[in-house]
PDB file of C-alpha atoms in Angstrom:
ATOM      1  CA  MET J   1       0.152  -0.185  -0.051  1.00  0.00           C
ATOM      2  CA  ASP J   2       1.531   3.598  -0.814  1.00  0.00           C
ATOM      3  CA  GLN J   3       2.118   6.071   1.943  1.00  0.00           C
ATOM      4  CA  VAL J   4       0.108   9.114   2.108  1.00  0.00           C
ATOM      5  CA  ASP J   5       2.264  12.003   1.767  1.00  0.00           C
ATOM      6  CA  PHE J   6       1.047  14.355   4.120  1.00  0.00           C
ATOM      7  CA  GLU J   7       3.502  17.207   3.237  1.00  0.00           C
ATOM      8  CA  ALA J   8       2.089  17.273  -0.108  1.00  0.00           C
ATOM      9  CA  ILE J   9      -1.518  16.860   0.695  1.00  0.00           C
ATOM     10  CA  GLY J  10      -0.687  19.787   3.206  1.00  0.00           C
ATOM     11  CA  ARG J  11       0.608  22.207   0.558  1.00  0.00           C
ATOM     12  CA  CYS J  12      -1.727  21.540  -2.437  1.00  0.00           C
ATOM     13  CA  GLU J  13      -4.367  22.603   0.183  1.00  0.00           C
ATOM     14  CA  HIS J  14      -2.478  25.810   1.282  1.00  0.00           C
ATOM     15  CA  LEU J  15      -1.787  26.253  -2.335  1.00  0.00           C
ATOM     16  CA  LYS J  16      -5.567  25.930  -3.251  1.00  0.00           C
ATOM     17  CA  ASP J  17      -6.347  28.548  -0.741  1.00  0.00           C
ATOM     18  CA  GLY J  18      -4.070  31.014  -2.535  1.00  0.00           C
ATOM     19  CA  ILE J  19      -5.169  30.238  -5.844  1.00  0.00           C
ATOM     20  CA  ASN J  20      -8.690  30.708  -4.985  1.00  0.00           C
ATOM     21  CA  ASP J  21      -7.731  34.275  -3.639  1.00  0.00           C
ATOM     22  CA  ILE J  22      -5.717  35.237  -6.646  1.00  0.00           C
ATOM     23  CA  LEU J  23      -8.292  33.823  -8.943  1.00  0.00           C
ATOM     24  CA  LYS J  24     -11.217  36.529  -7.196  1.00  0.00           C
ATOM     25  CA  LEU J  25      -8.627  39.375  -7.690  1.00  0.00           C
ATOM     26  CA  ARG J  26      -7.732  38.348 -11.365  1.00  0.00           C
ATOM     27  CA  ASP J  27     -11.339  38.032 -12.138  1.00  0.00           C
ATOM     28  CA  MET J  28     -12.588  41.026 -10.677  1.00  0.00           C
ATOM     29  CA  ALA J  29      -9.935  43.098 -12.601  1.00  0.00           C
ATOM     30  CA  ALA J  30     -11.019  41.358 -15.471  1.00  0.00           C
ATOM     31  CA  SER J  31     -14.647  42.463 -14.875  1.00  0.00           C
ATOM     32  CA  ARG J  32     -13.697  46.141 -14.257  1.00  0.00           C
ATOM     33  CA  ILE J  33     -12.314  46.087 -17.590  1.00  0.00           C
ATOM     34  CA  SER J  34     -15.528  44.909 -18.966  1.00  0.00           C
ATOM     35  CA  SER J  35     -17.383  47.152 -17.237  1.00  0.00           C
ATOM     36  CA  ALA J  36     -15.342  49.976 -18.547  1.00  0.00           C
ATOM     37  CA  THR J  37     -15.264  49.119 -22.082  1.00  0.00           C
ATOM     38  CA  ARG J  38     -18.959  48.221 -22.467  1.00  0.00           C
ATOM     39  CA  GLN J  39     -21.053  50.254 -24.624  1.00  0.00           C
ATOM     40  CA  SER J  40     -23.885  52.400 -23.266  1.00  0.00           C
ATOM     41  CA  GLY J  41     -26.134  54.916 -25.114  1.00  0.00           C
ATOM     42  CA  ASN J  42     -26.731  55.581 -28.788  1.00  0.00           C
ATOM     43  CA  ASN J  43     -23.893  53.715 -30.861  1.00  0.00           C
ATOM     44  CA  SER J  44     -24.469  56.415 -33.725  1.00  0.00           C
ATOM     45  CA  ILE J  45     -22.356  59.662 -34.054  1.00  0.00           C
ATOM     46  CA  TYR J  46     -25.270  61.547 -33.581  1.00  0.00           C
ATOM     47  CA  GLY J  47     -25.770  60.189 -30.132  1.00  0.00           C
ATOM     48  CA  ALA J  48     -23.375  60.411 -27.027  1.00  0.00           C
ATOM     49  CA  ILE J  49     -20.556  58.381 -27.460  1.00  0.00           C
ATOM     50  CA  LYS J  50     -19.053  56.845 -24.525  1.00  0.00           C
ATOM     51  CA  GLU J  51     -15.131  58.255 -23.783  1.00  0.00           C
ATOM     52  CA  PHE J  52     -13.297  55.373 -22.087  1.00  0.00           C
ATOM     53  CA  ASN J  53     -11.228  56.058 -18.973  1.00  0.00           C
ATOM     54  CA  MET J  54      -8.115  54.632 -20.516  1.00  0.00           C
ATOM     55  CA  ALA J  55      -5.853  55.488 -17.586  1.00  0.00           C
ATOM     56  CA  PHE J  56      -8.412  53.258 -15.565  1.00  0.00           C
ATOM     57  CA  ILE J  57      -8.175  50.420 -18.179  1.00  0.00           C
ATOM     58  CA  ASP J  58      -4.447  50.597 -18.275  1.00  0.00           C
ATOM     59  CA  SER J  59      -4.235  50.537 -14.794  1.00  0.00           C
ATOM     60  CA  GLU J  60      -6.750  47.200 -14.341  1.00  0.00           C
ATOM     61  CA  LEU J  61      -4.858  45.633 -17.566  1.00  0.00           C
ATOM     62  CA  GLU J  62      -1.622  45.901 -15.576  1.00  0.00           C
ATOM     63  CA  ASN J  63      -3.263  44.718 -12.197  1.00  0.00           C
ATOM     64  CA  LEU J  64      -4.709  42.071 -14.564  1.00  0.00           C
ATOM     65  CA  LYS J  65      -1.537  40.690 -15.946  1.00  0.00           C
ATOM     66  CA  LYS J  66       0.109  40.834 -12.583  1.00  0.00           C
ATOM     67  CA  THR J  67      -2.529  38.538 -10.751  1.00  0.00           C
ATOM     68  CA  ASP J  68      -2.635  36.343 -13.719  1.00  0.00           C
ATOM     69  CA  ALA J  69       1.157  35.958 -13.546  1.00  0.00           C
ATOM     70  CA  GLN J  70       1.012  35.244  -9.757  1.00  0.00           C
ATOM     71  CA  LEU J  71      -1.943  32.633 -10.525  1.00  0.00           C
ATOM     72  CA  ARG J  72      -0.103  31.049 -12.880  1.00  0.00           C
ATOM     73  CA  LYS J  73       3.041  30.517 -10.462  1.00  0.00           C
ATOM     74  CA  LEU J  74       0.824  28.982  -7.677  1.00  0.00           C
ATOM     75  CA  ILE J  75      -0.695  26.988 -10.240  1.00  0.00           C
ATOM     76  CA  THR J  76       2.635  25.404 -11.369  1.00  0.00           C
ATOM     77  CA  GLU J  77       3.691  25.243  -7.835  1.00  0.00           C
ATOM     78  CA  TYR J  78       0.455  23.429  -6.830  1.00  0.00           C
ATOM     79  CA  ASN J  79       0.714  20.935  -9.774  1.00  0.00           C
ATOM     80  CA  SER J  80       4.194  19.863  -8.836  1.00  0.00           C
ATOM     81  CA  TRP J  81       2.798  18.543  -5.503  1.00  0.00           C
ATOM     82  CA  ALA J  82      -0.470  17.328  -7.003  1.00  0.00           C
ATOM     83  CA  GLU J  83       0.616  13.753  -8.175  1.00  0.00           C
ATOM     84  CA  ARG J  84       2.313  13.169  -4.782  1.00  0.00           C
ATOM     85  CA  ALA J  85      -1.040  14.360  -2.944  1.00  0.00           C
ATOM     86  CA  GLY J  86      -3.062  12.182  -5.208  1.00  0.00           C
ATOM     87  CA  LYS J  87      -4.707  15.042  -6.738  1.00  0.00           C
ATOM     88  CA  SER J  88      -5.392  16.092 -10.288  1.00  0.00           C
ATOM     89  CA  PRO J  89      -3.438  18.684 -11.744  1.00  0.00           C
ATOM     90  CA  ILE J  90      -4.901  22.226 -12.553  1.00  0.00           C
ATOM     91  CA  LEU J  91      -5.675  22.963 -16.075  1.00  0.00           C
ATOM     92  CA  PHE J  92      -5.918  26.373 -18.139  1.00  0.00           C
ATOM     93  CA  SER J  93      -8.353  26.566 -20.514  1.00  0.00           C
ATOM     94  CA  LYS J  94      -8.971  28.759 -23.340  1.00  0.00           C
ATOM     95  CA  TYR J  95     -12.179  30.560 -23.685  1.00  0.00           C
TER      96      TYR J  95
END
């Protein structure tokens, strides 16, 4: 019978908490960018044309990049322990 690797299990559980926290931050940044770029009002040149706050969008995009990099780092570390912990690796999917 295989031995249980409690260190690997503990690391995966700890990393999973960090992954969930960073994932929420990344998703909030993406949502704020989406909200900031959503069209509102009339889409003709005779109506009001929404002006985008480019400084805000740039700031949120940098935040999105930073949190995505942190997320990928945590997932790479999680996956390095997953097999020893008897857990499935976390995979990225494209939209």
